[in-house]
Structure formats: structure tokens, C-alpha cells
XYZ file of C-alpha atoms in Angstrom:
257
model
C -1.396 29.843 13.989
C 0.667 26.890 12.828
C -0.571 24.443 10.207
C 1.231 21.273 9.101
C 0.489 18.965 6.182
C 2.082 15.584 5.474
C 1.505 12.806 2.970
C 2.374 9.922 5.296
C 2.124 7.178 2.638
C 0.450 4.810 5.080
C -0.161 6.147 8.576
C 0.335 2.843 10.375
C 3.850 2.527 8.956
C 4.578 6.197 9.656
C 3.503 5.852 13.291
C 6.189 3.186 13.648
C 8.731 5.672 12.264
C 8.214 8.522 14.711
C 4.994 10.185 13.559
C 3.663 10.900 17.065
C 6.970 12.385 18.196
C 6.951 14.713 15.206
C 3.323 15.706 15.792
C 4.128 16.573 19.399
C 7.268 18.440 18.385
C 5.466 20.692 15.904
C 2.850 21.869 18.406
C 0.651 22.477 15.364
C -2.760 24.026 15.772
C -3.955 22.000 12.782
C -2.236 18.906 11.361
C -3.405 17.473 8.030
C -2.625 14.060 6.549
C -2.893 12.577 3.095
C -2.594 8.986 1.888
C -3.474 7.532 5.275
C -4.291 4.179 3.612
C -6.706 3.237 6.377
C -10.202 1.981 6.950
C -12.231 3.002 9.982
C -11.108 1.118 13.084
C -7.686 0.131 11.741
C -5.806 2.558 13.967
C -6.413 4.260 17.291
C -4.328 7.377 17.871
C -4.124 8.592 21.440
C -3.706 12.320 20.916
C -5.293 13.358 24.197
C -7.922 16.030 24.433
C -5.872 18.582 22.493
C -6.810 17.376 19.021
C -10.187 16.632 17.525
C -9.804 14.029 14.763
C -11.593 13.999 11.390
C -11.103 11.175 8.879
C -12.129 10.604 5.274
C -11.562 6.967 4.316
C -11.384 5.596 0.789
C -13.787 2.797 -0.086
C -10.879 0.829 -1.538
C -8.824 -0.766 1.243
C -5.266 0.424 1.768
C -5.693 3.340 -0.616
C -5.730 7.135 -0.471
C -7.525 8.704 2.510
C -7.140 11.989 4.403
C -7.358 13.175 7.996
C -7.241 16.408 9.990
C -6.288 16.802 13.648
C -7.229 20.219 15.006
C -6.947 22.022 18.335
C -9.362 24.675 17.061
C -12.989 23.513 16.966
C -14.361 23.876 13.416
C -17.682 25.510 12.686
C -18.445 22.807 10.130
C -16.831 19.811 8.429
C -17.389 18.529 4.913
C -16.074 15.404 3.205
C -15.513 15.569 -0.555
C -16.577 18.270 -2.984
C -20.112 17.024 -3.534
C -22.537 14.846 -1.639
C -21.583 11.154 -1.930
C -18.984 12.074 -4.531
C -15.575 11.138 -3.067
C -15.201 7.335 -2.763
C -11.420 7.809 -2.644
C -11.454 9.925 0.533
C -9.399 12.704 -0.980
C -10.824 15.892 0.552
C -11.790 17.253 3.963
C -12.973 20.851 4.396
C -13.086 22.485 7.820
C -14.680 25.885 8.306
C -13.223 28.210 10.937
C -14.050 31.777 11.901
C -11.491 33.398 9.617
C -11.052 30.837 6.839
C -11.816 27.493 5.243
C -9.150 24.805 5.428
C -9.152 22.202 2.663
C -6.795 19.251 2.828
C -6.504 17.318 -0.429
C -4.801 14.335 -2.004
C -4.992 15.076 -5.721
C -5.411 12.056 -8.037
C -2.256 10.861 -9.749
C -2.314 10.721 -13.548
C -0.429 7.365 -13.329
C 2.902 6.607 -14.919
C 1.329 5.778 -18.304
C -0.946 8.870 -18.048
C -3.989 6.589 -18.271
C -5.731 8.681 -15.619
C -4.733 12.082 -17.001
C -8.130 12.902 -18.484
C -9.846 12.095 -15.197
C -7.235 14.135 -13.337
C -7.834 17.201 -15.503
C -11.614 16.976 -15.125
C -11.176 16.560 -11.359
C -8.916 19.623 -11.273
C -11.619 21.756 -12.897
C -14.204 20.660 -10.352
C -11.792 21.202 -7.483
C -10.885 24.713 -8.658
C -14.560 25.622 -8.940
C -15.183 24.227 -5.465
C -12.405 26.366 -3.978
C -13.632 29.452 -5.798
C -17.113 28.955 -4.345
C -15.641 28.793 -0.850
C -13.418 31.795 -1.506
C -16.472 33.966 -2.127
C -17.508 33.349 1.492
C -14.155 33.655 3.287
C -10.444 33.051 2.587
C -9.361 29.504 1.763
C -6.206 27.649 2.744
C -5.495 24.505 0.715
C -2.895 21.973 1.783
C -1.799 18.576 0.676
C -0.199 16.467 -2.010
C -1.206 18.173 -5.254
C 0.793 15.667 -7.325
C 2.361 18.287 -9.583
C 5.646 20.165 -9.735
C 4.521 23.527 -11.059
C 7.728 24.923 -12.524
C 11.151 23.592 -13.472
C 12.540 25.019 -10.230
C 10.237 22.623 -8.360
C 12.026 19.402 -9.311
C 15.628 18.323 -9.644
C 15.569 16.865 -13.142
C 13.084 18.985 -15.045
C 14.515 18.267 -18.479
C 14.270 14.508 -18.008
C 10.710 14.638 -16.680
C 8.882 16.756 -19.239
C 5.584 15.035 -20.086
C 5.981 12.545 -17.242
C 3.177 12.158 -14.712
C 3.237 15.101 -12.322
C 5.082 17.338 -14.778
C 2.958 17.307 -17.905
C 2.024 20.612 -19.480
C -1.624 19.791 -18.781
C -1.134 19.232 -15.046
C 1.103 22.260 -14.676
C -1.443 24.298 -16.589
C -4.186 23.359 -14.126
C -2.008 24.603 -11.267
C -1.510 27.855 -13.153
C -5.268 28.171 -13.638
C -5.839 27.674 -9.923
C -3.321 30.330 -8.965
C -4.735 32.728 -11.530
C -8.178 32.197 -9.979
C -7.018 34.091 -6.896
C -4.675 31.815 -4.945
C -0.979 31.922 -4.074
C 1.664 29.261 -3.536
C 2.714 30.345 -0.051
C 6.230 28.890 -0.248
C 6.991 30.552 -3.573
C 5.353 33.767 -2.328
C 8.090 34.005 0.314
C 10.899 32.235 -1.532
C 10.392 32.759 -5.275
C 13.893 31.676 -6.296
C 14.855 29.086 -3.684
C 16.152 25.907 -5.312
C 16.795 22.329 -4.197
C 13.893 22.299 -1.717
C 11.607 19.336 -2.331
C 8.848 17.416 -0.545
C 8.897 14.032 -2.317
C 11.636 11.617 -3.355
C 11.525 8.282 -5.126
C 12.226 5.232 -2.977
C 15.009 4.166 -5.340
C 18.337 3.743 -3.505
C 20.281 6.953 -2.907
C 17.709 9.286 -4.439
C 16.769 11.089 -1.240
C 20.370 11.239 -0.025
C 21.273 13.010 -3.266
C 18.154 15.199 -2.950
C 16.790 14.267 -6.364
C 13.279 15.325 -5.486
C 10.056 17.041 -6.449
C 8.091 19.768 -4.668
C 4.535 18.460 -4.971
C 3.172 19.170 -1.474
C 1.814 22.661 -0.955
C 0.054 25.219 1.131
C -1.967 27.418 -1.193
C -4.029 30.325 0.104
C -6.423 32.973 -1.084
C -4.303 35.883 -2.270
C -5.786 38.212 0.331
C -4.165 36.089 3.047
C -0.669 36.947 1.768
C -0.090 39.747 4.306
C -0.831 37.312 7.149
C 1.866 34.753 6.243
C 4.571 34.562 8.892
C 6.493 31.634 7.427
C 6.241 28.753 4.969
C 8.587 25.827 5.460
C 9.362 22.428 3.988
C 10.674 20.046 6.664
C 12.994 18.155 4.334
C 14.918 16.328 7.059
C 11.880 14.546 8.506
C 11.722 10.881 7.522
C 8.896 8.362 7.942
C 7.428 8.687 4.443
C 8.585 9.267 0.884
C 7.114 12.757 1.393
C 8.142 15.239 4.068
C 5.894 17.649 5.998
C 5.153 21.184 4.836
C 4.338 23.990 7.263
C 2.492 27.304 7.146
C 2.428 29.880 9.916
C -0.180 32.646 9.866
C -1.045 35.654 12.008
C -4.584 36.793 11.364
C -4.001 39.863 13.519
C -1.792 41.153 10.712
C -4.890 41.573 8.554
C -5.540 44.915 10.198
C -2.040 46.076 9.269
C -2.200 44.965 5.641
């Protein structure tokens, strides 16, 4: 099973930069998007009968938003963590036979950290939500988590300490989530790999010099670790300031674990 996640930073713009070609190329079973920046009716994607589309729009126009395209029919679909709780369209949960899939666009603390307190409170609720799901069946979480967890996960760690996305508080919340029974699938396979990032500033030359951050993830319940075939960051794919991340799983390997 192949899963792809991509913060497209505006889907309409990304479609004009090769999004559909990339979607077709991946042959993903499930393809998740963050930061679609759409309202209902603002785009019509012709994906054929292969993919069922699920969208969570933000109330604010041109802001946030998530989507999931899946070839595998879900047993259930949920938007947000709580009923009528997610006006920013940040979460979609799909239930499948073997697992829950949660795609998420984590709130940014903002450059001046004015939203840090909200971010930390949100993180606690999100962790609790995932733990509740994990009691029922394994959970796979994908999306833009807006944090570089360790110094290895960004190019200029020293210069970014206490900046948004690399504060001790945000990094600590990621640690708490992993300690609650989840793994960072990329680091599980490649614990020491350096210079692999998923987001780059739009400032001139930054991406060419690979001065980036790894803030897009596939996390999974720890008991899924034996089923991971590969975890990849598609760094060469353009179309957004983020690049896609990929997870391949084989649930038949559970019997061999």
C-alpha cells in the first residue's frame, strides 16, 4: 500500500505546476493534501473513478484546508477532532479495515510566536485524539506538522533555536506524541540521514542550496513498524514550497513480525 502526503500551498496554483501528472505518476492508493486554500466549488479535479475525494475546507477563504483522495473505500470519515470544532479545516480521519488514517495541517505558532500557546493546547488535544483512535486500531498520521523535531531535521539548527517551528515547546510536543506510542517512519528507517528536507523558504536560492526543514511527516503507531516497506521524501518535486512525503506499507508482514 502506497500513501503520499503533500502540503501543496494552494492547490489551484499547484495544479498549474504539474500536480495531476505527479499524482498519476505515484499511483498512490491514498493521496493526502494540506493547505489546499480552497472553498467548496472553487476547483473541480477530474480524477476518474479511481479516487474518492474528501475535503475539509476552512471557513476563512484562501486559508488552510485538507483533502484526501483514496482508491480504497473508507469505512468512515470524520472531519476535525470534535464535532463542529475545526473551522480551519485542518484534519480528516478515514477509517479502514486495518488502520485509521489522519491527515493534518498543524497550526503554525507564527513568526512572533503569538499563536504558540494556542498551538501547544491544540497539540495536547490532537495527541489525545490519536491515542483514543490507537486503542481501537493502528493509526497513521501524515501531513505538515510544522515542527523540525531534532537538529538533524533542519539545515541551520543553531540559527533557528526558539524560532517558530523549532522552539523547545513545539519540539517537546512532538517528543510527547512519539512517547505516547508513535514512530517517525522516516527516522525509523533512516535515523542518521542528513540534508533531507520537505520545506524550503521562498527566498531566492534557498531551495537550490537545500537550506531546508523536515516538517512533513508520516507517523504511525509503533506496532506498525514491522509493516513499513519504505519511507521517502520526494525532494526533487516542485510545485509548492513543500515537497511530497511517501510511506509504503505491507500489512501482510504483520503475520511475520
